[in-house]
Amino acid sequence: ECTIQRRFQKLIEEAPSPRLSPELRTAMAAAAIKAAQAVKYFNAGTVEFLVEPDDKFYFMEINARIQVEHPVTELTTGIDLVKEQIRLAAGAKLDYTFEDLNLRGWAIECRINAEDPERNFMPSPGVVETYRPPGGFGIRLDTHLYQGCELPVFYDSLIAKLIAFDLSRAGAINAMRRALAEFRIEPLKTTIPLYRRIMKDEDFIKAQFDTGFITRFVTP
């Protein structure tokens, strides 16, 4: 689930999707498999769809690579996708099937960008003077940051991926709230304050959002 975006780039991802019914999830999965088989696709990849309010869904693209949001899949399946990708590229075979996977729990990822949401996501380069990462049960952080790290003008604004896991969506949201409250990256402007607000938003908690969701949180 990657509906919450800005400028057609994802901000928050979660697995499983709270939007899909079991029937819709099964239909989309079958379509994804059919698309991959049609082009004889091999190794890691993601088939993406757009879903309308009436549950009609449309093929959008195949991302022929490991996804930025692969941690949410890893946490809910127990599979190290990067490791499996390397094994397959080396000629090894998968020693399990989809039916063997023990799908459990809920994972939410917030992409931490060095951008100012209050200024239409203006880039915020500079030196990280204070860096205090969150931790604790159910929290995963993928980042290259450290205190004293310099983010130059020419850079990718994605500086960290914060992932929360719990057995339920409500539990994952609570874990994310705690982690975001602990996270300090200063004096750079980041999307952390924006995510703190979103995690308390009633529409987000009820999983009632579309691709225009983020516009009411930011200043044009």
Tab-separated table of C-alpha atoms in Angstrom:
chain	number	residue	atom	x	y	z
A	1	GLU	CA	0.000	0.000	0.000
A	2	CYS	CA	1.678	3.228	-1.176
A	3	THR	CA	-1.190	5.658	-1.744
A	4	ILE	CA	0.215	8.488	0.391
A	5	GLN	CA	2.542	10.390	-1.939
A	6	ARG	CA	3.813	13.815	-2.871
A	7	ARG	CA	4.661	14.745	-6.455
A	8	PHE	CA	3.985	11.109	-7.445
A	9	GLN	CA	6.672	9.846	-5.055
A	10	LYS	CA	5.798	7.627	-2.124
A	11	LEU	CA	5.973	8.865	1.455
A	12	ILE	CA	4.292	6.128	3.512
A	13	GLU	CA	4.008	2.437	2.694
A	14	GLU	CA	2.406	-0.405	4.584
A	15	ALA	CA	1.728	-4.117	4.306
A	16	PRO	CA	-0.790	-5.551	4.048
A	17	SER	CA	-2.958	-2.901	2.395
A	18	PRO	CA	-5.915	-1.871	4.584
A	19	ARG	CA	-7.789	-0.904	1.416
A	20	LEU	CA	-8.052	-4.387	-0.110
A	21	SER	CA	-10.680	-6.975	0.634
A	22	PRO	CA	-9.541	-10.617	0.526
A	23	GLU	CA	-11.277	-11.008	-2.839
A	24	LEU	CA	-9.655	-7.914	-4.342
A	25	ARG	CA	-6.253	-8.902	-2.983
A	26	THR	CA	-6.571	-12.348	-4.574
A	27	ALA	CA	-7.602	-10.864	-7.931
A	28	MET	CA	-4.735	-8.360	-7.949
A	29	ALA	CA	-2.217	-11.033	-6.982
A	30	ALA	CA	-3.405	-13.249	-9.838
A	31	ALA	CA	-3.098	-10.351	-12.287
A	32	ALA	CA	0.422	-9.587	-11.027
A	33	ILE	CA	1.510	-13.203	-11.492
A	34	LYS	CA	-0.007	-13.299	-14.971
A	35	ALA	CA	1.845	-10.106	-15.954
A	36	ALA	CA	5.170	-11.446	-14.677
A	37	GLN	CA	4.687	-14.761	-16.462
A	38	ALA	CA	3.765	-12.994	-19.715
A	39	VAL	CA	7.202	-11.356	-19.922
A	40	LYS	CA	9.051	-14.306	-18.318
A	41	TYR	CA	10.086	-12.071	-15.439
A	42	PHE	CA	12.816	-13.374	-13.137
A	43	ASN	CA	14.118	-12.188	-9.744
A	44	ALA	CA	12.850	-9.415	-7.466
A	45	GLY	CA	10.252	-7.015	-8.805
A	46	THR	CA	6.969	-5.310	-8.035
A	47	VAL	CA	3.781	-5.092	-10.065
A	48	GLU	CA	1.847	-1.909	-9.242
A	49	PHE	CA	-1.831	-1.150	-9.719
A	50	LEU	CA	-4.177	1.798	-9.257
A	51	VAL	CA	-7.483	1.054	-7.508
A	52	GLU	CA	-10.695	3.012	-7.953
A	53	PRO	CA	-13.371	3.477	-5.250
A	54	ASP	CA	-15.537	0.840	-6.930
A	55	ASP	CA	-12.694	-1.714	-6.631
A	56	LYS	CA	-11.782	-1.676	-10.312
A	57	PHE	CA	-8.012	-1.840	-10.623
A	58	TYR	CA	-5.647	-0.967	-13.447
A	59	PHE	CA	-2.105	-2.028	-14.223
A	60	MET	CA	0.383	0.811	-13.793
A	61	GLU	CA	3.910	-0.595	-14.057
A	62	ILE	CA	6.393	-3.295	-13.198
A	63	ASN	CA	9.365	-2.075	-11.187
A	64	ALA	CA	12.097	-4.458	-12.266
A	65	ARG	CA	14.201	-4.086	-9.140
A	66	ILE	CA	14.130	-4.295	-5.366
A	67	GLN	CA	11.699	-1.710	-4.029
A	68	VAL	CA	12.549	1.070	-1.581
A	69	GLU	CA	9.738	-0.251	0.611
A	70	HIS	CA	10.987	-3.837	0.677
A	71	PRO	CA	11.355	-3.757	4.503
A	72	VAL	CA	7.570	-3.873	4.985
A	73	THR	CA	7.425	-7.054	2.910
A	74	GLU	CA	10.385	-8.540	4.737
A	75	LEU	CA	8.856	-7.891	8.154
A	76	THR	CA	5.489	-9.410	7.254
A	77	THR	CA	6.882	-12.458	5.425
A	78	GLY	CA	10.132	-13.159	7.269
A	79	ILE	CA	11.987	-13.269	3.943
A	80	ASP	CA	15.210	-11.303	3.346
A	81	LEU	CA	14.448	-10.058	-0.179
A	82	VAL	CA	17.911	-8.647	-0.827
A	83	LYS	CA	19.507	-11.956	0.145
A	84	GLU	CA	17.085	-13.891	-2.064
A	85	GLN	CA	17.712	-11.506	-4.966
A	86	ILE	CA	21.461	-12.155	-4.750
A	87	ARG	CA	20.955	-15.919	-4.430
A	88	LEU	CA	18.754	-16.021	-7.541
A	89	ALA	CA	21.237	-13.913	-9.505
A	90	ALA	CA	23.936	-16.412	-8.523
A	91	GLY	CA	21.919	-19.292	-9.939
A	92	ALA	CA	20.352	-20.642	-6.744
A	93	LYS	CA	16.689	-21.643	-6.490
A	94	LEU	CA	14.011	-20.651	-4.018
A	95	ASP	CA	13.527	-23.402	-1.453
A	96	TYR	CA	9.956	-22.354	-0.608
A	97	THR	CA	6.706	-21.447	-2.342
A	98	PHE	CA	4.255	-18.635	-1.648
A	99	GLU	CA	2.050	-21.087	0.223
A	100	ASP	CA	4.949	-21.795	2.588
A	101	LEU	CA	5.181	-18.181	3.727
A	102	ASN	CA	3.908	-17.372	7.201
A	103	LEU	CA	2.296	-13.990	6.554
A	104	ARG	CA	1.784	-12.224	9.847
A	105	GLY	CA	1.524	-8.818	11.474
A	106	TRP	CA	1.533	-5.309	10.049
A	107	ALA	CA	4.386	-3.071	8.929
A	108	ILE	CA	4.406	0.659	8.161
A	109	GLU	CA	7.305	2.557	6.590
A	110	CYS	CA	7.873	6.314	6.628
A	111	ARG	CA	10.388	7.660	4.145
A	112	ILE	CA	12.402	10.293	5.986
A	113	ASN	CA	13.305	12.992	3.475
A	114	ALA	CA	15.510	16.052	4.012
A	115	GLU	CA	12.728	18.366	2.879
A	116	ASP	CA	10.552	21.051	4.440
A	117	PRO	CA	6.853	20.066	4.163
A	118	GLU	CA	5.862	23.581	5.251
A	119	ARG	CA	7.541	24.980	2.120
A	120	ASN	CA	6.127	22.572	-0.436
A	121	PHE	CA	8.826	19.995	0.322
A	122	MET	CA	11.723	22.332	-0.422
A	123	PRO	CA	15.075	20.466	-0.180
A	124	SER	CA	16.978	20.997	3.067
A	125	PRO	CA	20.699	20.264	2.639
A	126	GLY	CA	23.262	20.923	5.352
A	127	VAL	CA	25.234	19.288	8.162
A	128	VAL	CA	23.565	16.937	10.640
A	129	GLU	CA	24.593	18.411	13.994
A	130	THR	CA	22.249	16.308	16.139
A	131	TYR	CA	21.425	12.709	15.278
A	132	ARG	CA	19.406	10.567	17.687
A	133	PRO	CA	17.856	7.494	16.038
A	134	PRO	CA	14.895	5.669	17.575
A	135	GLY	CA	14.953	2.058	18.669
A	136	GLY	CA	13.064	-0.530	20.664
A	137	PHE	CA	10.782	-3.450	19.913
A	138	GLY	CA	9.261	-3.489	16.444
A	139	ILE	CA	11.400	-0.665	15.057
A	140	ARG	CA	13.743	-0.946	12.069
A	141	LEU	CA	15.801	1.946	10.695
A	142	ASP	CA	17.637	1.841	7.365
A	143	THR	CA	19.914	4.860	6.914
A	144	HIS	CA	23.419	6.091	6.152
A	145	LEU	CA	23.209	9.090	8.504
A	146	TYR	CA	25.547	9.918	11.379
A	147	GLN	CA	26.277	12.999	13.454
A	148	GLY	CA	28.421	15.315	11.360
A	149	CYS	CA	27.149	13.894	8.071
A	150	GLU	CA	26.864	16.547	5.356
A	151	LEU	CA	24.035	16.492	2.826
A	152	PRO	CA	25.156	18.531	-0.209
A	153	VAL	CA	22.921	20.398	-2.633
A	154	PHE	CA	23.185	17.610	-5.203
A	155	TYR	CA	21.691	14.655	-3.361
A	156	ASP	CA	18.755	12.289	-3.053
A	157	SER	CA	16.395	13.700	-0.424
A	158	LEU	CA	15.691	10.228	0.995
A	159	ILE	CA	17.958	9.979	4.034
A	160	ALA	CA	16.331	7.222	6.094
A	161	LYS	CA	13.568	4.635	6.130
A	162	LEU	CA	11.780	4.174	9.445
A	163	ILE	CA	9.727	0.998	9.732
A	164	ALA	CA	7.400	-0.078	12.553
A	165	PHE	CA	6.043	-3.610	12.994
A	166	ASP	CA	3.347	-5.078	15.218
A	167	LEU	CA	0.727	-7.801	15.062
A	168	SER	CA	-1.993	-5.259	14.206
A	169	ARG	CA	-2.217	-2.026	12.232
A	170	ALA	CA	-3.124	-0.086	15.367
A	171	GLY	CA	-0.058	-1.513	17.094
A	172	ALA	CA	2.192	-0.599	14.165
A	173	ILE	CA	0.827	2.965	14.192
A	174	ASN	CA	1.504	3.284	17.920
A	175	ALA	CA	5.034	1.959	17.475
A	176	MET	CA	5.614	4.437	14.643
A	177	ARG	CA	4.326	7.309	16.780
A	178	ARG	CA	6.813	6.450	19.515
A	179	ALA	CA	9.710	6.114	17.069
A	180	LEU	CA	8.922	9.412	15.357
A	181	ALA	CA	8.757	11.155	18.736
A	182	GLU	CA	12.260	9.872	19.540
A	183	PHE	CA	13.848	10.603	16.154
A	184	ARG	CA	16.080	13.707	15.995
A	185	ILE	CA	17.844	14.966	12.867
A	186	GLU	CA	18.803	18.608	13.399
A	187	PRO	CA	19.013	21.385	12.251
A	188	LEU	CA	17.837	20.037	8.887
A	189	LYS	CA	14.177	20.213	8.005
A	190	THR	CA	12.728	16.736	7.486
A	191	THR	CA	9.402	15.019	6.966
A	192	ILE	CA	9.410	13.667	10.544
A	193	PRO	CA	7.014	16.356	11.930
A	194	LEU	CA	4.639	15.699	9.029
A	195	TYR	CA	4.533	11.980	9.826
A	196	ARG	CA	3.863	12.711	13.500
A	197	ARG	CA	0.726	14.567	12.436
A	198	ILE	CA	-0.346	11.900	9.969
A	199	MET	CA	-0.027	9.108	12.521
A	200	LYS	CA	-2.602	10.926	14.670
A	201	ASP	CA	-4.956	11.776	11.802
A	202	GLU	CA	-8.391	10.123	12.034
A	203	ASP	CA	-8.622	9.463	8.297
A	204	PHE	CA	-5.232	7.750	8.286
A	205	ILE	CA	-6.114	5.689	11.358
A	206	LYS	CA	-9.343	4.587	9.644
A	207	ALA	CA	-7.413	3.926	6.388
A	208	GLN	CA	-9.556	6.420	4.514
A	209	PHE	CA	-7.167	8.091	2.079
A	210	ASP	CA	-6.399	8.501	-1.613
A	211	THR	CA	-3.533	9.950	-3.648
A	212	GLY	CA	-4.650	13.499	-2.761
A	213	PHE	CA	-4.422	12.840	0.983
A	214	ILE	CA	-1.157	14.689	1.611
A	215	THR	CA	-2.317	18.030	0.167
A	216	ARG	CA	-4.225	19.082	3.285
A	217	PHE	CA	-1.102	18.698	5.435
A	218	VAL	CA	1.220	20.976	3.467
A	219	THR	CA	1.479	24.613	2.447
A	220	PRO	CA	1.681	25.115	-1.356
